[in-house]
């Protein structure tokens, strides 16, 4: 191994594979930095904040009512002298003790308001007697909802009662109650979310409430996909000697699940020249713009006569970070960095092997610092003999093979990690079988891949989540 810029890379002359754990660690360290850009709210979802999110306005922006009712000043009873609706004109005068303004939830309370008396706690009262103003008869008071229980219910048209002379309300309310003061939720300039926070729908709503129209974000990495192979067809029933492309369809969902965005997808024929043309910086000539930070090459990563990826990368002066991983399935996987900084991930041509390799190299590469190691659990395996033709035997076979390899590992003969499709259960992770490199049947029934390290002998194992 050599070290370059903090990234361990494989000395290909040694011909040695890296362990599965080493390959994942190398991919994590090789994660390219995401570009920073100003994104409108409509385009920022799924990105990460490049700087802390601060409040451009206080929330609430002024003192507002938290209830429908009456903004009151001092002790009651209170004479109603107006009304304020949310979004309407504010009461322009200072509210003096003994006076009230009918108010809607969210409307600004007048200066001088000491609390808000909710409708449910309010009741009409005759105007208090004064030498200059005799007490009016109840019959002279305007109707304001039912008075049989002594409570005021909102009028059919809010504020009608408040527009008439001589309306008084009373009730018990704690001073300061039901008034949201300016900046009570968020103060002007307050930092509410740190850099690196993922922009979710809730974050978009919060940003809008705080006055933002655009966000400074780390753009999601863009991943271009190159599908190679003269035998691969994209639709319909394949003729003899041909196969349907099973890798191209699962990659977009996996890329999005890993937090990146899907870039161009190109199918190219076998051969060094088409592959080189697609990987060169000026890749516009073969049908895509070449702006992606990561390129995934499906197939061409093995060492057969039609596998040209290694030679092309040599030609382009690429730095090879991983060239083969001691894992089954997915051994012929590759990770390299081109001189322009673009990272190339080579996946095997067999579908399940490609999925295993993508979880080993591509997902850690795309997630970088956001990558989380899987939970550890035991495997729910049977030790009782089963018929070799039974489904139970087939499901347990990869696990039993891993157990048999344990003895060989002690003598240095086996060093492969095994990735086994499993489903979680109350008894542990249950192998589902159907895990041959060329078939995604087992992966389609599973919700995770169990990582069985070399020398595994029944201890708890890590589970790699499968994209949902």
Tab-separated table of C-alpha atoms in Angstrom:
chain	number	residue	atom	x	y	z
A	1	UNK	CA	0.000	0.000	0.000
A	2	UNK	CA	1.001	3.596	-0.592
A	3	UNK	CA	-0.439	6.731	0.907
A	4	UNK	CA	-1.253	9.804	-1.142
A	5	UNK	CA	-3.064	12.779	0.356
A	6	UNK	CA	-4.328	10.730	3.293
A	7	UNK	CA	-5.912	8.083	1.042
A	8	UNK	CA	-4.502	4.598	1.051
A	9	UNK	CA	-4.228	3.242	-2.461
A	10	UNK	CA	-3.352	-0.137	-3.829
A	11	UNK	CA	0.011	-0.837	-5.387
A	12	UNK	CA	-1.330	-2.778	-8.344
A	13	UNK	CA	2.045	-4.301	-9.042
A	14	UNK	CA	1.661	-6.293	-5.847
A	15	UNK	CA	-1.525	-7.862	-7.210
A	16	UNK	CA	-3.053	-7.926	-3.713
A	17	UNK	CA	-6.733	-7.384	-2.932
A	18	UNK	CA	-7.688	-5.149	-0.046
A	19	UNK	CA	-9.964	-6.482	2.659
A	20	UNK	CA	-13.617	-5.510	2.570
A	21	UNK	CA	-13.219	-3.275	5.632
A	22	UNK	CA	-10.188	-1.544	4.073
A	23	UNK	CA	-12.054	-0.958	0.819
A	24	UNK	CA	-14.944	0.720	2.615
A	25	UNK	CA	-12.558	2.889	4.635
A	26	UNK	CA	-10.693	3.961	1.474
A	27	UNK	CA	-13.970	4.902	-0.207
A	28	UNK	CA	-14.998	6.981	2.797
A	29	UNK	CA	-11.736	8.932	2.737
A	30	UNK	CA	-11.940	9.417	-1.036
A	31	UNK	CA	-15.373	11.080	-0.893
A	32	UNK	CA	-15.148	14.209	-3.087
A	33	UNK	CA	-16.165	17.567	-1.635
A	34	UNK	CA	-19.618	18.670	-2.717
A	35	UNK	CA	-19.685	22.011	-4.597
A	36	UNK	CA	-21.205	25.011	-2.812
A	37	UNK	CA	-23.982	26.915	-4.560
A	38	UNK	CA	-26.868	29.291	-3.918
A	39	UNK	CA	-30.060	27.305	-4.453
A	40	UNK	CA	-33.641	28.607	-4.449
A	41	UNK	CA	-35.836	26.879	-1.908
A	42	UNK	CA	-37.554	24.930	-4.672
A	43	UNK	CA	-34.212	23.324	-5.639
A	44	UNK	CA	-32.539	22.919	-2.240
A	45	UNK	CA	-34.313	19.824	-0.935
A	46	UNK	CA	-31.911	16.947	-0.253
A	47	UNK	CA	-28.820	19.184	-0.168
A	48	UNK	CA	-26.756	20.013	2.913
A	49	UNK	CA	-26.459	23.494	4.381
A	50	UNK	CA	-23.044	24.984	3.608
A	51	UNK	CA	-23.431	27.606	6.319
A	52	UNK	CA	-25.592	27.912	9.442
A	53	UNK	CA	-29.219	28.936	8.937
A	54	UNK	CA	-29.927	32.217	10.719
A	55	UNK	CA	-33.135	34.152	11.215
A	56	UNK	CA	-33.472	37.160	8.899
A	57	UNK	CA	-36.612	38.132	10.833
A	58	UNK	CA	-37.800	37.558	14.373
A	59	UNK	CA	-40.591	35.025	14.874
A	60	UNK	CA	-43.102	36.319	15.626
A	61	UNK	CA	-42.158	39.624	14.035
A	62	UNK	CA	-44.247	41.610	16.513
A	63	UNK	CA	-46.327	40.941	19.615
A	64	UNK	CA	-49.327	38.897	18.443
A	65	UNK	CA	-52.350	37.185	19.893
A	66	UNK	CA	-52.220	33.434	20.462
A	67	UNK	CA	-56.017	33.132	20.736
A	68	UNK	CA	-59.239	34.516	19.284
A	69	UNK	CA	-60.745	36.866	21.865
A	70	UNK	CA	-59.974	40.280	23.317
A	71	UNK	CA	-56.668	42.053	23.813
A	72	UNK	CA	-57.077	43.748	27.195
A	73	UNK	CA	-55.134	46.262	29.266
A	74	UNK	CA	-55.129	46.325	33.059
A	75	UNK	CA	-57.931	44.850	35.140
A	76	UNK	CA	-61.481	44.297	33.912
A	77	UNK	CA	-64.163	44.765	33.071
A	78	UNK	CA	-63.007	46.238	29.760
A	79	UNK	CA	-64.752	48.427	27.261
A	80	UNK	CA	-64.369	47.113	23.687
A	81	UNK	CA	-63.248	49.906	21.388
A	82	UNK	CA	-62.244	48.120	18.153
A	83	UNK	CA	-61.084	44.976	16.438
A	84	UNK	CA	-57.935	43.668	14.721
A	85	UNK	CA	-57.844	40.747	12.263
A	86	UNK	CA	-54.786	38.783	11.157
A	87	UNK	CA	-53.339	40.515	8.121
A	88	UNK	CA	-55.544	43.577	8.716
A	89	UNK	CA	-54.722	47.041	9.934
A	90	UNK	CA	-53.261	47.239	13.424
A	91	UNK	CA	-54.917	49.206	16.209
A	92	UNK	CA	-52.966	52.425	15.999
A	93	UNK	CA	-53.387	53.708	19.548
A	94	UNK	CA	-51.968	52.637	22.872
A	95	UNK	CA	-54.467	50.457	24.706
A	96	UNK	CA	-55.219	52.111	28.038
A	97	UNK	CA	-56.147	50.231	31.213
A	98	UNK	CA	-59.817	49.240	31.244
A	99	UNK	CA	-60.072	48.993	27.453
A	100	UNK	CA	-60.080	46.058	25.056
A	101	UNK	CA	-59.822	45.310	21.346
A	102	UNK	CA	-61.457	42.263	19.784
A	103	UNK	CA	-58.640	40.295	18.147
A	104	UNK	CA	-57.972	37.244	15.958
A	105	UNK	CA	-55.258	34.647	16.405
A	106	UNK	CA	-52.009	35.892	14.866
A	107	UNK	CA	-53.088	39.534	14.748
A	108	UNK	CA	-50.771	42.141	16.287
A	109	UNK	CA	-51.851	43.216	19.753
A	110	UNK	CA	-51.974	46.954	20.463
A	111	UNK	CA	-49.225	48.554	22.496
A	112	UNK	CA	-50.221	48.443	26.148
A	113	UNK	CA	-51.873	45.001	25.950
A	114	UNK	CA	-51.305	43.012	29.141
A	115	UNK	CA	-53.032	39.749	28.063
A	116	UNK	CA	-55.588	38.241	25.712
A	117	UNK	CA	-58.947	37.127	27.076
A	118	UNK	CA	-60.172	34.164	24.960
A	119	UNK	CA	-63.791	34.110	23.786
A	120	UNK	CA	-64.383	31.010	25.918
A	121	UNK	CA	-63.416	32.900	29.086
A	122	UNK	CA	-65.231	36.143	28.242
A	123	UNK	CA	-68.764	37.276	29.054
A	124	UNK	CA	-70.688	40.455	28.424
A	125	UNK	CA	-71.438	42.760	31.327
A	126	UNK	CA	-73.421	45.974	31.642
A	127	UNK	CA	-71.280	49.097	31.501
A	128	UNK	CA	-70.184	50.034	35.015
A	129	UNK	CA	-72.109	52.978	36.466
A	130	UNK	CA	-70.437	56.404	36.415
A	131	UNK	CA	-71.851	59.791	37.347
A	132	UNK	CA	-71.785	60.866	33.725
A	133	UNK	CA	-72.977	57.571	32.257
A	134	UNK	CA	-75.949	55.736	33.806
A	135	UNK	CA	-75.955	51.977	33.587
A	136	UNK	CA	-77.715	50.886	30.404
A	137	UNK	CA	-80.479	48.313	30.537
A	138	UNK	CA	-79.532	44.797	29.482
A	139	UNK	CA	-82.083	45.091	26.706
A	140	UNK	CA	-80.083	47.979	25.306
A	141	UNK	CA	-76.910	45.852	25.051
A	142	UNK	CA	-76.187	44.370	21.640
A	143	UNK	CA	-76.567	40.629	21.331
A	144	UNK	CA	-73.145	38.904	21.293
A	145	UNK	CA	-73.786	35.169	21.174
A	146	UNK	CA	-75.605	33.194	23.846
A	147	UNK	CA	-75.663	34.714	27.344
A	148	UNK	CA	-77.584	31.936	29.037
A	149	UNK	CA	-74.396	30.338	30.359
A	150	UNK	CA	-72.705	33.684	30.864
A	151	UNK	CA	-70.087	32.997	28.146
A	152	UNK	CA	-69.521	34.915	24.971
A	153	UNK	CA	-69.436	32.967	21.726
A	154	UNK	CA	-67.899	34.665	18.711
A	155	UNK	CA	-70.416	36.672	16.667
A	156	UNK	CA	-71.340	35.514	13.189
A	157	UNK	CA	-69.208	38.300	11.769
A	158	UNK	CA	-66.084	38.835	13.957
A	159	UNK	CA	-65.913	42.273	15.467
A	160	UNK	CA	-69.557	43.376	15.001
A	161	UNK	CA	-70.006	43.786	18.744
A	162	UNK	CA	-66.738	45.648	19.016
A	163	UNK	CA	-67.943	48.244	16.550
A	164	UNK	CA	-70.845	49.363	18.748
A	165	UNK	CA	-70.757	51.716	21.701
A	166	UNK	CA	-71.344	50.461	25.199
A	167	UNK	CA	-70.039	46.875	24.880
A	168	UNK	CA	-68.148	45.663	27.950
A	169	UNK	CA	-66.533	42.269	28.584
A	170	UNK	CA	-65.259	40.628	31.727
A	171	UNK	CA	-63.434	37.461	32.616
A	172	UNK	CA	-60.464	36.038	34.462
A	173	UNK	CA	-57.126	35.980	32.680
A	174	UNK	CA	-53.564	35.775	33.920
A	175	UNK	CA	-51.375	38.766	33.117
A	176	UNK	CA	-49.274	38.106	30.002
A	177	UNK	CA	-51.392	35.104	29.024
A	178	UNK	CA	-52.048	34.278	25.324
A	179	UNK	CA	-49.668	36.926	23.984
A	180	UNK	CA	-46.721	35.794	21.865
A	181	UNK	CA	-44.012	38.403	22.238
A	182	UNK	CA	-41.746	39.489	19.375
A	183	UNK	CA	-38.876	37.013	18.907
A	184	UNK	CA	-40.350	34.631	21.467
A	185	UNK	CA	-39.895	31.635	19.114
A	186	UNK	CA	-36.825	32.798	17.179
A	187	UNK	CA	-34.814	35.942	17.759
A	188	UNK	CA	-33.540	38.122	14.908
A	189	UNK	CA	-30.134	36.785	13.821
A	190	UNK	CA	-30.442	33.603	15.885
A	191	UNK	CA	-28.732	30.496	14.500
A	192	UNK	CA	-31.332	27.749	14.227
A	193	UNK	CA	-29.562	25.014	12.224
A	194	UNK	CA	-25.884	24.233	11.788
A	195	UNK	CA	-23.893	23.767	8.610
A	196	UNK	CA	-24.204	20.219	7.294
A	197	UNK	CA	-27.896	19.884	8.140
A	198	UNK	CA	-29.813	18.034	5.429
A	199	UNK	CA	-32.484	20.181	3.796
A	200	UNK	CA	-35.777	18.404	4.402
A	201	UNK	CA	-39.297	19.727	3.664
A	202	UNK	CA	-39.480	20.972	7.265
A	203	UNK	CA	-36.167	22.827	6.846
A	204	UNK	CA	-37.525	24.490	3.691
A	205	UNK	CA	-40.599	25.668	5.592
A	206	UNK	CA	-38.468	26.958	8.455
A	207	UNK	CA	-36.147	28.804	6.072
A	208	UNK	CA	-39.099	30.476	4.382
A	209	UNK	CA	-40.562	31.516	7.762
A	210	UNK	CA	-37.212	33.073	8.649
A	211	UNK	CA	-37.177	35.195	5.490
A	212	UNK	CA	-34.970	33.135	3.162
A	213	UNK	CA	-35.607	32.775	-0.570
A	214	UNK	CA	-32.337	30.968	-1.330
A	215	UNK	CA	-30.024	28.757	0.719
A	216	UNK	CA	-26.258	28.302	0.533
A	217	UNK	CA	-25.886	24.561	0.209
A	218	UNK	CA	-23.487	21.817	-0.705
A	219	UNK	CA	-24.960	20.584	-3.944
A	220	UNK	CA	-25.610	16.881	-4.019
A	221	UNK	CA	-22.885	15.006	-5.821
A	222	UNK	CA	-23.823	14.094	-9.365
A	223	UNK	CA	-23.274	10.529	-10.516
A	224	UNK	CA	-23.086	9.531	-14.172
A	225	UNK	CA	-23.684	5.894	-15.100
A	226	UNK	CA	-21.901	4.097	-17.961
A	227	UNK	CA	-23.351	0.686	-18.858
A	228	UNK	CA	-20.969	-1.468	-20.879
A	229	UNK	CA	-21.398	-4.792	-22.638
A	230	UNK	CA	-22.378	-5.807	-26.156
A	231	UNK	CA	-24.556	-8.542	-24.654
A	232	UNK	CA	-26.649	-6.129	-22.557
A	233	UNK	CA	-30.087	-5.016	-23.765
A	234	UNK	CA	-32.229	-2.347	-22.126
A	235	UNK	CA	-35.740	-3.567	-22.886
A	236	UNK	CA	-37.796	-6.445	-24.145
A	237	UNK	CA	-36.977	-10.149	-24.088
A	238	UNK	CA	-33.263	-10.836	-24.653
A	239	UNK	CA	-32.277	-13.116	-27.500
A	240	UNK	CA	-30.025	-16.121	-26.843
A	241	UNK	CA	-26.607	-14.861	-25.793
A	242	UNK	CA	-28.011	-11.535	-24.607
A	243	UNK	CA	-29.067	-10.433	-21.096
A	244	UNK	CA	-31.296	-7.685	-19.754
A	245	UNK	CA	-29.565	-4.827	-17.984
A	246	UNK	CA	-30.401	-5.390	-14.308
A	247	UNK	CA	-27.791	-2.983	-12.899
A	248	UNK	CA	-28.829	0.228	-14.644
A	249	UNK	CA	-32.385	0.078	-13.246
A	250	UNK	CA	-31.354	-0.292	-9.564
A	251	UNK	CA	-28.561	2.298	-9.587
A	252	UNK	CA	-30.701	5.494	-9.727
A	253	UNK	CA	-32.631	4.538	-6.597
A	254	UNK	CA	-29.434	3.574	-4.781
A	255	UNK	CA	-27.743	6.838	-5.798
A	256	UNK	CA	-30.690	8.931	-4.576
A	257	UNK	CA	-30.870	6.879	-1.357
A	258	UNK	CA	-27.189	7.654	-0.749
A	259	UNK	CA	-27.915	11.397	-0.963
A	260	UNK	CA	-26.563	12.088	-4.457
A	261	UNK	CA	-28.350	12.956	-7.660
A	262	UNK	CA	-28.543	10.893	-10.800
A	263	UNK	CA	-26.692	12.347	-13.748
A	264	UNK	CA	-26.545	11.162	-17.341
A	265	UNK	CA	-26.836	7.476	-18.162
A	266	UNK	CA	-25.038	6.165	-21.227
A	267	UNK	CA	-24.853	2.698	-22.762
A	268	UNK	CA	-21.606	2.113	-24.636
A	269	UNK	CA	-20.323	-0.899	-26.574
A	270	UNK	CA	-17.424	-3.031	-25.421
A	271	UNK	CA	-14.015	-1.707	-26.337
A	272	UNK	CA	-11.328	0.569	-24.978
A	273	UNK	CA	-12.042	3.461	-27.353
A	274	UNK	CA	-15.712	4.038	-26.388
A	275	UNK	CA	-14.861	3.711	-22.699
A	276	UNK	CA	-11.977	6.140	-22.957
A	277	UNK	CA	-14.120	8.654	-24.850
A	278	UNK	CA	-16.760	8.498	-22.116
A	279	UNK	CA	-14.261	8.963	-19.273
A	280	UNK	CA	-12.252	11.786	-20.804
A	281	UNK	CA	-12.964	15.292	-19.445
A	282	UNK	CA	-14.362	16.363	-22.839
A	283	UNK	CA	-17.032	13.671	-22.720
A	284	UNK	CA	-19.599	15.859	-24.504
A	285	UNK	CA	-18.564	14.067	-27.671
A	286	UNK	CA	-20.203	10.819	-26.575
A	287	UNK	CA	-23.500	12.132	-25.288
A	288	UNK	CA	-23.126	13.572	-21.795
A	289	UNK	CA	-21.767	16.796	-20.402
A	290	UNK	CA	-19.081	15.349	-18.178
A	291	UNK	CA	-19.930	17.538	-15.131
A	292	UNK	CA	-20.514	14.624	-12.760
A	293	UNK	CA	-18.156	14.299	-9.798
A	294	UNK	CA	-18.541	10.491	-9.833
A	295	UNK	CA	-18.799	8.053	-12.746
A	296	UNK	CA	-20.022	4.492	-12.224
A	297	UNK	CA	-18.921	1.970	-14.833
A	298	UNK	CA	-21.117	-1.138	-14.913
A	299	UNK	CA	-19.084	-4.115	-16.129
A	300	UNK	CA	-15.557	-3.979	-17.579
A	301	UNK	CA	-14.012	-4.119	-14.088
A	302	UNK	CA	-12.921	-7.770	-14.242
A	303	UNK	CA	-9.878	-9.100	-16.079
A	304	UNK	CA	-11.481	-10.788	-19.094
A	305	UNK	CA	-10.778	-10.027	-22.755
A	306	UNK	CA	-13.708	-7.566	-22.943
A	307	UNK	CA	-12.835	-5.769	-19.686
A	308	UNK	CA	-10.913	-2.609	-20.579
A	309	UNK	CA	-11.436	-0.357	-17.574
A	310	UNK	CA	-8.009	-0.866	-16.006
A	311	UNK	CA	-6.154	-0.225	-19.256
A	312	UNK	CA	-8.208	2.894	-19.986
A	313	UNK	CA	-7.586	4.260	-16.492
A	314	UNK	CA	-3.852	3.663	-16.978
A	315	UNK	CA	-4.038	5.529	-20.275
A	316	UNK	CA	-5.789	8.481	-18.643
A	317	UNK	CA	-3.258	8.685	-15.797
A	318	UNK	CA	-5.753	7.732	-13.104
A	319	UNK	CA	-4.749	7.019	-9.517
A	320	UNK	CA	-6.132	3.600	-8.605
A	321	UNK	CA	-7.260	3.473	-4.985
A	322	UNK	CA	-8.831	-0.002	-4.904
A	323	UNK	CA	-8.220	-2.778	-7.408
A	324	UNK	CA	-10.066	-5.879	-6.237
A	325	UNK	CA	-11.632	-6.570	-2.845
A	326	UNK	CA	-11.494	-9.791	-0.839
A	327	UNK	CA	-15.265	-10.222	-0.727
A	328	UNK	CA	-17.845	-12.603	-2.157
A	329	UNK	CA	-19.772	-11.618	-4.146
A	330	UNK	CA	-18.281	-8.517	-5.750
A	331	UNK	CA	-14.552	-9.230	-5.866
A	332	UNK	CA	-13.700	-7.432	-9.175
A	333	UNK	CA	-14.566	-3.895	-8.050
A	334	UNK	CA	-12.447	-0.834	-8.596
A	335	UNK	CA	-12.057	2.720	-7.313
A	336	UNK	CA	-9.903	5.326	-9.053
A	337	UNK	CA	-9.449	9.095	-9.325
A	338	UNK	CA	-8.860	10.774	-12.678
A	339	UNK	CA	-6.404	13.704	-12.971
A	340	UNK	CA	-9.374	16.095	-13.270
A	341	UNK	CA	-10.575	14.964	-9.808
A	342	UNK	CA	-13.512	12.873	-11.002
A	343	UNK	CA	-13.873	9.563	-9.147
A	344	UNK	CA	-14.556	6.353	-11.062
A	345	UNK	CA	-16.271	3.353	-9.445
A	346	UNK	CA	-16.052	0.081	-11.374
A	347	UNK	CA	-18.774	-2.466	-10.626
A	348	UNK	CA	-18.827	-6.134	-11.686
A	349	UNK	CA	-21.191	-7.163	-14.455
A	350	UNK	CA	-23.167	-9.677	-12.354
A	351	UNK	CA	-26.156	-7.890	-10.767
A	352	UNK	CA	-25.882	-9.091	-7.146
A	353	UNK	CA	-22.109	-8.711	-7.251
A	354	UNK	CA	-22.630	-5.152	-8.549
A	355	UNK	CA	-25.037	-4.376	-5.693
A	356	UNK	CA	-22.579	-5.731	-3.128
A	357	UNK	CA	-19.782	-3.656	-4.672
A	358	UNK	CA	-21.971	-0.549	-4.720
A	359	UNK	CA	-22.630	-0.915	-0.978
A	360	UNK	CA	-18.899	-1.417	-0.436
A	361	UNK	CA	-17.518	1.498	-2.479
A	362	UNK	CA	-20.202	3.712	-4.014
A	363	UNK	CA	-22.450	4.345	-1.014
A	364	UNK	CA	-19.583	5.245	1.395
A	365	UNK	CA	-18.044	7.419	-1.342
A	366	UNK	CA	-21.272	9.380	-1.825
A	367	UNK	CA	-22.141	9.706	1.853
A	368	UNK	CA	-18.668	10.564	3.156
A	369	UNK	CA	-18.932	12.061	6.646
A	370	UNK	CA	-22.662	11.226	6.712
A	371	UNK	CA	-22.007	7.503	6.437
A	372	UNK	CA	-23.282	5.447	9.368
A	373	UNK	CA	-22.065	1.958	10.166
A	374	UNK	CA	-24.765	-0.686	10.331
A	375	UNK	CA	-26.252	-2.212	13.438
A	376	UNK	CA	-24.778	-5.451	14.764
A	377	UNK	CA	-26.932	-8.506	15.350
A	378	UNK	CA	-26.756	-12.276	15.441
A	379	UNK	CA	-27.719	-14.528	12.559
A	380	UNK	CA	-30.717	-16.773	13.108
A	381	UNK	CA	-29.134	-19.944	11.707
A	382	UNK	CA	-30.096	-23.552	12.196
A	383	UNK	CA	-27.542	-26.129	13.243
A	384	UNK	CA	-29.782	-29.112	12.541
A	385	UNK	CA	-29.013	-31.132	9.388
A	386	UNK	CA	-31.370	-30.404	6.485
A	387	UNK	CA	-31.908	-32.033	3.119
A	388	UNK	CA	-29.734	-30.428	0.467
A	389	UNK	CA	-32.788	-29.843	-1.727
A	390	UNK	CA	-34.826	-28.093	0.962
A	391	UNK	CA	-35.357	-24.287	0.933
A	392	UNK	CA	-33.985	-24.121	4.474
A	393	UNK	CA	-30.735	-25.737	3.356
A	394	UNK	CA	-30.373	-23.381	0.418
A	395	UNK	CA	-31.016	-20.341	2.616
A	396	UNK	CA	-28.455	-21.420	5.202
A	397	UNK	CA	-25.833	-22.529	2.694
A	398	UNK	CA	-23.812	-19.277	2.510
A	399	UNK	CA	-23.711	-19.134	6.290
A	400	UNK	CA	-22.596	-22.756	6.608
A	401	UNK	CA	-19.923	-22.162	3.954
A	402	UNK	CA	-18.657	-19.211	5.950
A	403	UNK	CA	-18.440	-21.421	9.024
A	404	UNK	CA	-16.459	-24.025	7.083
A	405	UNK	CA	-14.081	-21.330	5.858
A	406	UNK	CA	-13.295	-20.369	9.444
A	407	UNK	CA	-10.908	-23.280	9.864
A	408	UNK	CA	-9.207	-22.460	6.585
A	409	UNK	CA	-8.848	-18.831	7.652
A	410	UNK	CA	-6.884	-19.893	10.708
A	411	UNK	CA	-4.380	-21.519	8.373
A	412	UNK	CA	-4.275	-18.500	6.039
A	413	UNK	CA	-6.211	-20.084	3.179
A	414	UNK	CA	-9.398	-17.969	3.293
A	415	UNK	CA	-9.546	-14.203	3.634
A	416	UNK	CA	-12.842	-13.320	1.971
A	417	UNK	CA	-15.688	-11.444	3.605
A	418	UNK	CA	-19.117	-12.760	2.638
A	419	UNK	CA	-22.156	-10.529	2.097
A	420	UNK	CA	-25.343	-12.504	2.755
A	421	UNK	CA	-28.915	-11.260	2.074
A	422	UNK	CA	-30.994	-11.385	5.272
A	423	UNK	CA	-34.277	-10.236	6.742
A	424	UNK	CA	-34.503	-8.895	10.264
A	425	UNK	CA	-36.610	-10.849	12.739
A	426	UNK	CA	-37.176	-11.091	16.455
A	427	UNK	CA	-34.676	-13.990	16.535
A	428	UNK	CA	-31.978	-12.157	14.608
A	429	UNK	CA	-31.132	-11.769	10.922
A	430	UNK	CA	-32.513	-14.637	8.840
A	431	UNK	CA	-30.692	-15.572	5.585
A	432	UNK	CA	-33.098	-15.609	2.638
A	433	UNK	CA	-30.910	-17.556	0.194
A	434	UNK	CA	-30.889	-17.065	-3.601
A	435	UNK	CA	-27.622	-15.174	-3.327
A	436	UNK	CA	-25.706	-16.150	-6.457
A	437	UNK	CA	-23.723	-13.285	-8.030
A	438	UNK	CA	-25.842	-13.198	-11.178
A	439	UNK	CA	-29.247	-12.938	-9.466
A	440	UNK	CA	-30.950	-10.216	-7.429
A	441	UNK	CA	-33.634	-12.630	-6.179
A	442	UNK	CA	-32.198	-12.875	-2.661
A	443	UNK	CA	-31.553	-9.121	-2.444
A	444	UNK	CA	-35.145	-8.447	-3.528
A	445	UNK	CA	-36.427	-10.524	-0.575
A	446	UNK	CA	-33.943	-9.061	1.923
A	447	UNK	CA	-33.788	-5.790	3.821
A	448	UNK	CA	-30.047	-5.934	4.557
A	449	UNK	CA	-26.781	-7.684	3.744
A	450	UNK	CA	-25.036	-9.365	6.665
A	451	UNK	CA	-21.253	-8.855	6.686
A	452	UNK	CA	-19.567	-12.147	7.609
A	453	UNK	CA	-15.864	-11.358	8.088
A	454	UNK	CA	-13.038	-13.846	7.483
A	455	UNK	CA	-12.958	-16.350	10.313
A	456	UNK	CA	-16.561	-15.707	11.271
A	457	UNK	CA	-17.725	-18.260	13.830
A	458	UNK	CA	-21.212	-17.191	14.846
A	459	UNK	CA	-20.516	-13.863	16.555
A	460	UNK	CA	-22.785	-10.813	15.893
A	461	UNK	CA	-22.324	-9.278	12.448
A	462	UNK	CA	-22.881	-5.868	10.879
A	463	UNK	CA	-25.988	-5.337	8.740
A	464	UNK	CA	-25.783	-3.122	5.658
A	465	UNK	CA	-29.197	-1.612	4.915
A	466	UNK	CA	-30.502	-2.116	1.404
A	467	UNK	CA	-32.111	0.868	-0.346
A	468	UNK	CA	-35.878	0.958	0.027
